[in-house]
Tab-separated table of N, CA and C in Angstrom:
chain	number	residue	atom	x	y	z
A	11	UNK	N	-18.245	19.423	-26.268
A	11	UNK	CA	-17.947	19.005	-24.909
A	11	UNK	C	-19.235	18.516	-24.243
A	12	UNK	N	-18.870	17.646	-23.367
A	12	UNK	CA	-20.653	16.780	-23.071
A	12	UNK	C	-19.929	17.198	-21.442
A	13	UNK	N	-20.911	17.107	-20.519
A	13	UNK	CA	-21.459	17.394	-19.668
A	13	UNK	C	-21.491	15.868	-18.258
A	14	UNK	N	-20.489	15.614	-17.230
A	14	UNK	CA	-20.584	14.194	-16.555
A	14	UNK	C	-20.508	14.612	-15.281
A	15	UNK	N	-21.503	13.796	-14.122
A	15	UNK	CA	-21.085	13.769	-12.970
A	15	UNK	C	-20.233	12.451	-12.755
A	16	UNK	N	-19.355	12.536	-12.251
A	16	UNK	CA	-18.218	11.713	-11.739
A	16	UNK	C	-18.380	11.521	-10.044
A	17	UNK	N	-18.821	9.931	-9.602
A	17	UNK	CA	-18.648	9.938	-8.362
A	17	UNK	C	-17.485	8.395	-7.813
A	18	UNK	N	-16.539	8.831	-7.401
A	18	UNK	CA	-15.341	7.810	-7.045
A	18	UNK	C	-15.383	7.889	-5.885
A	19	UNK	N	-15.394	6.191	-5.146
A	19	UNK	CA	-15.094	5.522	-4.286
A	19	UNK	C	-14.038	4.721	-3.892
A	20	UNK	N	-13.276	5.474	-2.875
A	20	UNK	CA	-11.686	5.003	-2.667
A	20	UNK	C	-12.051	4.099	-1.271
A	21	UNK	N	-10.901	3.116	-0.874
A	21	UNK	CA	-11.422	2.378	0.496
A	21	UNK	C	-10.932	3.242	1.530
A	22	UNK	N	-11.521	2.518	2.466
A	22	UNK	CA	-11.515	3.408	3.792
A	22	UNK	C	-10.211	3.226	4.706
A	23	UNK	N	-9.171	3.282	4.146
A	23	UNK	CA	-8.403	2.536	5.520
A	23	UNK	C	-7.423	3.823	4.697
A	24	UNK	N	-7.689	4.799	3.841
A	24	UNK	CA	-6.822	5.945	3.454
A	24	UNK	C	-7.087	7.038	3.785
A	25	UNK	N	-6.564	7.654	4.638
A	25	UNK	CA	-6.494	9.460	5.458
A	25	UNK	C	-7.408	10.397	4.561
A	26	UNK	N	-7.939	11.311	5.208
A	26	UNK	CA	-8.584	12.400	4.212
A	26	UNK	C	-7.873	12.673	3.251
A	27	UNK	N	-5.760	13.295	3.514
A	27	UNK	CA	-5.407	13.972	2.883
A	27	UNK	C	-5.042	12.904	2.055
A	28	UNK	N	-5.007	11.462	1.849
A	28	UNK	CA	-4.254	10.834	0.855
A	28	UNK	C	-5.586	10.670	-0.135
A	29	UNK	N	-6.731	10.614	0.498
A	29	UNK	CA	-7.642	11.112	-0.592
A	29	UNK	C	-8.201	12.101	-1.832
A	30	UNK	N	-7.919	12.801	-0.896
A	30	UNK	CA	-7.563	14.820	-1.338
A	30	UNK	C	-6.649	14.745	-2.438
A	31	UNK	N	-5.680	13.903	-2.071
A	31	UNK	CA	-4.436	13.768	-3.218
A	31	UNK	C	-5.083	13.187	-4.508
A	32	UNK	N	-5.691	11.926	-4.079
A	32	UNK	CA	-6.141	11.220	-5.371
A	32	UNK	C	-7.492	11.906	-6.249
A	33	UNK	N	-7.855	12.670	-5.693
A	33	UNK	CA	-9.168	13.411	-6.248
A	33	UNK	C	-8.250	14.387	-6.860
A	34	UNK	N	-7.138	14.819	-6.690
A	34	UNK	CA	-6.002	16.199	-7.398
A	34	UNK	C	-5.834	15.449	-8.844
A	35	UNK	N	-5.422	14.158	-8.225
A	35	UNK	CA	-4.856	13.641	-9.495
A	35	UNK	C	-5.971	13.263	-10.869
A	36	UNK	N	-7.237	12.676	-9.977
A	36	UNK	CA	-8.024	12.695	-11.181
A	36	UNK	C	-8.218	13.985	-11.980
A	37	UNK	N	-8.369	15.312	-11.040
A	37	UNK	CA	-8.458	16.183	-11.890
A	37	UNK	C	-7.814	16.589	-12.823
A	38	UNK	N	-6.047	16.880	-12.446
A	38	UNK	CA	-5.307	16.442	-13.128
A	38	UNK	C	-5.260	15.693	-14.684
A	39	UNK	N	-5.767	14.413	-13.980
A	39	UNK	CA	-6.022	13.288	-15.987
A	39	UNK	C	-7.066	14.038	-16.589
A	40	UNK	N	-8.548	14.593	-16.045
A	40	UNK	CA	-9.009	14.902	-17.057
A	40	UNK	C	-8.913	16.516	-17.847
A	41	UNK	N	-7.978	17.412	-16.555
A	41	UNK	CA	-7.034	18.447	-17.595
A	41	UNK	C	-6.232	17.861	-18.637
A	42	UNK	N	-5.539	16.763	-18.595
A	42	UNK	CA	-4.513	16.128	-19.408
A	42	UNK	C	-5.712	15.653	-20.673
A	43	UNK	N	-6.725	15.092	-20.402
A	43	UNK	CA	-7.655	14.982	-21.449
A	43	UNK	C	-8.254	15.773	-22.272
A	44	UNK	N	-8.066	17.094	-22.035
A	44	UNK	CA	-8.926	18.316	-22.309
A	44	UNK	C	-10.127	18.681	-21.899
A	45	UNK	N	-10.520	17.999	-20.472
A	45	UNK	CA	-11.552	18.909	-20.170
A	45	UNK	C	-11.465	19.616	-19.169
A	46	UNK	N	-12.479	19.597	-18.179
A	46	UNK	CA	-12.069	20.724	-17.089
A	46	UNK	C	-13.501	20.398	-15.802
A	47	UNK	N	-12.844	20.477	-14.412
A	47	UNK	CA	-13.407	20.100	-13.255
A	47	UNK	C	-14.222	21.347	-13.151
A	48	UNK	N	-16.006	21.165	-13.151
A	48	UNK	CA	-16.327	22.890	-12.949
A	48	UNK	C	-16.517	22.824	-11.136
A	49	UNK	N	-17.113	21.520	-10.479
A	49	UNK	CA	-16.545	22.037	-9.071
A	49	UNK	C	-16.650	19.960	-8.399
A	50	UNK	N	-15.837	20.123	-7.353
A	50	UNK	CA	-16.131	18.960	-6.659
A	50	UNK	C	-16.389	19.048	-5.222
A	51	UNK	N	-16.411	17.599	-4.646
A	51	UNK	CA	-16.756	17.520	-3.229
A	51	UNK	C	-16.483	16.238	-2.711
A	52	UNK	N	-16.116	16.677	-1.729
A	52	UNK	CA	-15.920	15.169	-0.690
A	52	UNK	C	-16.720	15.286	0.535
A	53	UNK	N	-17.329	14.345	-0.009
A	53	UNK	CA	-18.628	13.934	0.632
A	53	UNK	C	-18.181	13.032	2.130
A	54	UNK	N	-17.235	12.990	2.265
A	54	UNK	CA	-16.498	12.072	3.585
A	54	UNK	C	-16.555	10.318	3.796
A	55	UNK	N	-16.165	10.005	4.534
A	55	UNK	CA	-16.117	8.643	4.898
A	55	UNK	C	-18.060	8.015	5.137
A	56	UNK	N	-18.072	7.047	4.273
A	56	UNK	CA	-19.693	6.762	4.364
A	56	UNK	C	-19.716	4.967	4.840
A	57	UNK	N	-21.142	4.810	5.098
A	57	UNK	CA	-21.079	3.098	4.933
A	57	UNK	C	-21.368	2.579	3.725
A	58	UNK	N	-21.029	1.571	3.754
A	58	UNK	CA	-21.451	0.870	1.774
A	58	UNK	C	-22.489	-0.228	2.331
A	59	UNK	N	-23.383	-0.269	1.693
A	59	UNK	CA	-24.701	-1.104	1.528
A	59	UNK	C	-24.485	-2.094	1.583
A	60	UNK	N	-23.278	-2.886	1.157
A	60	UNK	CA	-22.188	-4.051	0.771
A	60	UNK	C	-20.897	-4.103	1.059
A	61	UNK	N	-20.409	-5.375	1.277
A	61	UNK	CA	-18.652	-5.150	1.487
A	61	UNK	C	-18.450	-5.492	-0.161
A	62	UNK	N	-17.118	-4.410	-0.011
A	62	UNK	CA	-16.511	-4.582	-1.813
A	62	UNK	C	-15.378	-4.314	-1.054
A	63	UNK	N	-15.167	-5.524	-1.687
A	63	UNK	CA	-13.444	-6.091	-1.504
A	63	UNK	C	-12.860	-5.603	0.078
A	64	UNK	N	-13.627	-5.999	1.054
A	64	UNK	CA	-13.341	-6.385	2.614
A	64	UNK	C	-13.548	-4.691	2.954
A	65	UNK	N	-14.107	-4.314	2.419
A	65	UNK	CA	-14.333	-2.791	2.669
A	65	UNK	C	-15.437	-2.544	2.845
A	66	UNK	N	-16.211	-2.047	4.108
A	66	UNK	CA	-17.181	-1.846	4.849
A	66	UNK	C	-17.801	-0.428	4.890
A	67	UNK	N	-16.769	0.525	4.795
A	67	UNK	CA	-17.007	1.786	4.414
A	67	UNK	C	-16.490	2.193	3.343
A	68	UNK	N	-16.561	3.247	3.016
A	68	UNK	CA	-15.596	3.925	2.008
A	68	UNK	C	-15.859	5.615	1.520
A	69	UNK	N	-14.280	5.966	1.076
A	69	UNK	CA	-14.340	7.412	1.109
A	69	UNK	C	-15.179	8.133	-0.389
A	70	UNK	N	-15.814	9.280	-0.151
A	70	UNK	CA	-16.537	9.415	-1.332
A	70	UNK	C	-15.892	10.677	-2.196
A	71	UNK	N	-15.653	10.749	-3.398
A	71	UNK	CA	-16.268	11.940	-3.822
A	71	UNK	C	-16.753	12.129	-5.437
A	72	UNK	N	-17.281	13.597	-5.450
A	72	UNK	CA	-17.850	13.698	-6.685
A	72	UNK	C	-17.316	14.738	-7.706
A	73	UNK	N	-17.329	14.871	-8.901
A	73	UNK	CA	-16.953	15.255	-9.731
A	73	UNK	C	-17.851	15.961	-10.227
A	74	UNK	N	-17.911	17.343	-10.962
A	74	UNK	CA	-19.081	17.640	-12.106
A	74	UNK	C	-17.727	18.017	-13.291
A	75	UNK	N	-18.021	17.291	-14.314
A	75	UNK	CA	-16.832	17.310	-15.380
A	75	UNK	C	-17.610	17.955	-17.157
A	76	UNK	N	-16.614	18.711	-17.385
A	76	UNK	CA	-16.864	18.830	-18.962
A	76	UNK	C	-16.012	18.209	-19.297
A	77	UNK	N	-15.971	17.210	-20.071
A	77	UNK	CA	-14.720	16.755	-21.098
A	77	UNK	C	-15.013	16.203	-22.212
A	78	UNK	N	-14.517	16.386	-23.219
A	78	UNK	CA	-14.824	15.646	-24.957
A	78	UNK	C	-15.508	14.405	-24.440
A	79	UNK	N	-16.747	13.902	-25.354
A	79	UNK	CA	-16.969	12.495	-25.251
A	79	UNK	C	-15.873	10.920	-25.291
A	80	UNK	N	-14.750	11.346	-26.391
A	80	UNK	CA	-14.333	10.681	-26.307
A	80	UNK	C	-12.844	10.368	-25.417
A	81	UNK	N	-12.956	11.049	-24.530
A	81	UNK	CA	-12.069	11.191	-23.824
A	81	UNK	C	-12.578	10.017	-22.619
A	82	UNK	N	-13.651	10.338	-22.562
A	82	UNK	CA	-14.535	9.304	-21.346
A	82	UNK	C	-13.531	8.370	-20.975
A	83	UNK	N	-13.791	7.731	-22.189
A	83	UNK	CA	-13.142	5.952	-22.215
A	83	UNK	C	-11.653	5.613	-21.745
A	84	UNK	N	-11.118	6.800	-21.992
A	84	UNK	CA	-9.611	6.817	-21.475
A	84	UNK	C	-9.649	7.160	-19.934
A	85	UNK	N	-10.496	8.423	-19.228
A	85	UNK	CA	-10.526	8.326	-17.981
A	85	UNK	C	-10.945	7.295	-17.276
A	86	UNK	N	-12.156	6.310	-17.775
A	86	UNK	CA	-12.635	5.005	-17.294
A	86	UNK	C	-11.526	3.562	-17.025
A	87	UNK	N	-10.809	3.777	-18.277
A	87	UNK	CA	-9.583	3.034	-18.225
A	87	UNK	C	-8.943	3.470	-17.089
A	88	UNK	N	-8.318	4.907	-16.782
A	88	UNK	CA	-7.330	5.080	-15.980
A	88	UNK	C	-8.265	4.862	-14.488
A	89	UNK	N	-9.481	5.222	-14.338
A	89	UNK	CA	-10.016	4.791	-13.090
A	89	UNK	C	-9.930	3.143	-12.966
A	90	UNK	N	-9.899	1.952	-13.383
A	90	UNK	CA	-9.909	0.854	-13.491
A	90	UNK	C	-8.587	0.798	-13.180
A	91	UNK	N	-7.695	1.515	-13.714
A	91	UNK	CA	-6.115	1.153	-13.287
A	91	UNK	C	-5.597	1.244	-11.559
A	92	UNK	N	-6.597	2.381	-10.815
A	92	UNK	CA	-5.766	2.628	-9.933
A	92	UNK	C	-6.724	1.476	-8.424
A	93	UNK	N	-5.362	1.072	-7.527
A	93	UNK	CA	-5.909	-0.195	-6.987
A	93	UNK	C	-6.782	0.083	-5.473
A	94	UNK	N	-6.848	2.059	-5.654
A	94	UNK	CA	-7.090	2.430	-4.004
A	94	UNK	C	-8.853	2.774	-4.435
A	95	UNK	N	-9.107	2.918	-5.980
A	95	UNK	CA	-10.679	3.100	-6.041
A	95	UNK	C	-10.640	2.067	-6.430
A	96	UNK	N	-12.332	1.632	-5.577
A	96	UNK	CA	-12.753	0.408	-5.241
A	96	UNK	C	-14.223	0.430	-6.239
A	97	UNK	N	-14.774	1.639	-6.656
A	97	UNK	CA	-16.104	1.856	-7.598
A	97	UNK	C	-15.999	3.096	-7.889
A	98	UNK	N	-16.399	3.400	-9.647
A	98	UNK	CA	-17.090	4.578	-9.727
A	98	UNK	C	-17.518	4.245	-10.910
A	99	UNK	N	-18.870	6.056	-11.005
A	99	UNK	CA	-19.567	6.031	-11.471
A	99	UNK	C	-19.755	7.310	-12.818
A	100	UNK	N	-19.195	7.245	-13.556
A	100	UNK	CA	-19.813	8.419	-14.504
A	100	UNK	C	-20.974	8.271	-15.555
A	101	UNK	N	-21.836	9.415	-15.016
A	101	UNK	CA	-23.210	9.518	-15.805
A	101	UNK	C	-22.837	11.038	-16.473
A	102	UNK	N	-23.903	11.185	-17.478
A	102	UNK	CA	-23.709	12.014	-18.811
A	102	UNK	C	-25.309	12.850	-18.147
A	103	UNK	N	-24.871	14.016	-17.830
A	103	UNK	CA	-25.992	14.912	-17.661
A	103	UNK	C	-26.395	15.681	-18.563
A	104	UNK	N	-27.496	16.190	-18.853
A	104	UNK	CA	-28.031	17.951	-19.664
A	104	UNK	C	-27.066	19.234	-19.552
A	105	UNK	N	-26.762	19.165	-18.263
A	105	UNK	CA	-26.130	20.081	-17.896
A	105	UNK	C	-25.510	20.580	-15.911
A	106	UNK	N	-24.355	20.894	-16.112
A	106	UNK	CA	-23.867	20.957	-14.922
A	106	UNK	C	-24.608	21.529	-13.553
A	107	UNK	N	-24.809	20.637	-12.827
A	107	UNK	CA	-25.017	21.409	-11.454
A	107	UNK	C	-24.862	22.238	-10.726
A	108	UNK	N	-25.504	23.451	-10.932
A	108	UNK	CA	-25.230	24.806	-9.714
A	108	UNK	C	-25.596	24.367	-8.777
A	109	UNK	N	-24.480	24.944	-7.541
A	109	UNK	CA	-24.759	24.368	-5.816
A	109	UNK	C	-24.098	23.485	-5.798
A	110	UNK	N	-24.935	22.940	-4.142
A	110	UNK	CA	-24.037	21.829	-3.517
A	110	UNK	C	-24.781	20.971	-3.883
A	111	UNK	N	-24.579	19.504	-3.951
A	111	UNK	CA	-24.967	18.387	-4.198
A	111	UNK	C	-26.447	17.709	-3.695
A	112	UNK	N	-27.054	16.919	-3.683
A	112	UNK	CA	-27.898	16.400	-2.142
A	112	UNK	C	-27.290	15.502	-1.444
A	113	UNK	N	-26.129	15.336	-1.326
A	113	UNK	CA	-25.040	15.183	-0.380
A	113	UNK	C	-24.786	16.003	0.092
A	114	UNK	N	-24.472	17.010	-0.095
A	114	UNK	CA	-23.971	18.167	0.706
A	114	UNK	C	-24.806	18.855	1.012
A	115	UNK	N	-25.774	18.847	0.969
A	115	UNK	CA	-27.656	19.835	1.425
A	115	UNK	C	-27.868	18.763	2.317
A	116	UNK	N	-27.751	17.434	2.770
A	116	UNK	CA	-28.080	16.834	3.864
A	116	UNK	C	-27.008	16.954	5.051
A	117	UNK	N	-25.625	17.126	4.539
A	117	UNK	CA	-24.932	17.586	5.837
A	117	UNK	C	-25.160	18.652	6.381
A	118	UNK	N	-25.146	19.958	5.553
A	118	UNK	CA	-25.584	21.136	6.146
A	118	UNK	C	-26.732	21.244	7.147
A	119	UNK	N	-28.153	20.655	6.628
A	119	UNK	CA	-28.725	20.649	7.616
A	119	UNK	C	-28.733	19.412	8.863
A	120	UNK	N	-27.842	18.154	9.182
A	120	UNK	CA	-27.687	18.104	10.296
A	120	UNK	C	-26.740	19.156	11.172
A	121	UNK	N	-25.610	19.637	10.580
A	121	UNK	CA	-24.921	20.563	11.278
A	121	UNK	C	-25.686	22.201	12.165
């Protein structure tokens, strides 16, 4: 089992909870793949550096995933399939992240 952070970008014109939903479902495919979500986060509504595809902001979140290597390619496919994520990103780490993110260590301390 290899070791991925997963970060998906859905557009902004979709509610927290219809987001919430679609982050269920990825988890979901990659149980269906055989691996397993060790924790995530939604990082909230952000600005994008760029418009991608008339989208000015967009909703974030992240993944820390174990799943077979070759399973990857099938979750990459099914992320390409769906028409509400607009980008993502999976990188292959050493090993999973304890804690919160540095996304989530910069909200805490404005709050």
């Amino acid at each position: 089992m290899a070791f991925y952070e997963s970060v998906l970008v859905f557009r902004q014109d979709l509610t927290d909870a219809q987001v919430k939903d679609k982050a269920q479902k990825f988890t979901d495919i990659i149980k269906e793949l055989g691996g397993r979500v060790a924790s995530s986060e939604f990082w909230g509504l952000k600005n994008l550096a760029y418009v991608i595809r008339k989208n000015k902001k967009a909703h974030y979140v992240l993944f820390n995933v174990e799943m077979p290597g070759e399973a990857l390619s099938e979750f990459e496919r099914r992320e390409r399939i769906d028409e509400d994520l607009i980008r993502f990103l999976n990188v292959r780490v050493e090993e999973l992240a304890k804690g919160p993110s540095v996304m989530m260590k910069k909200q805490e301390e404005v709050e």
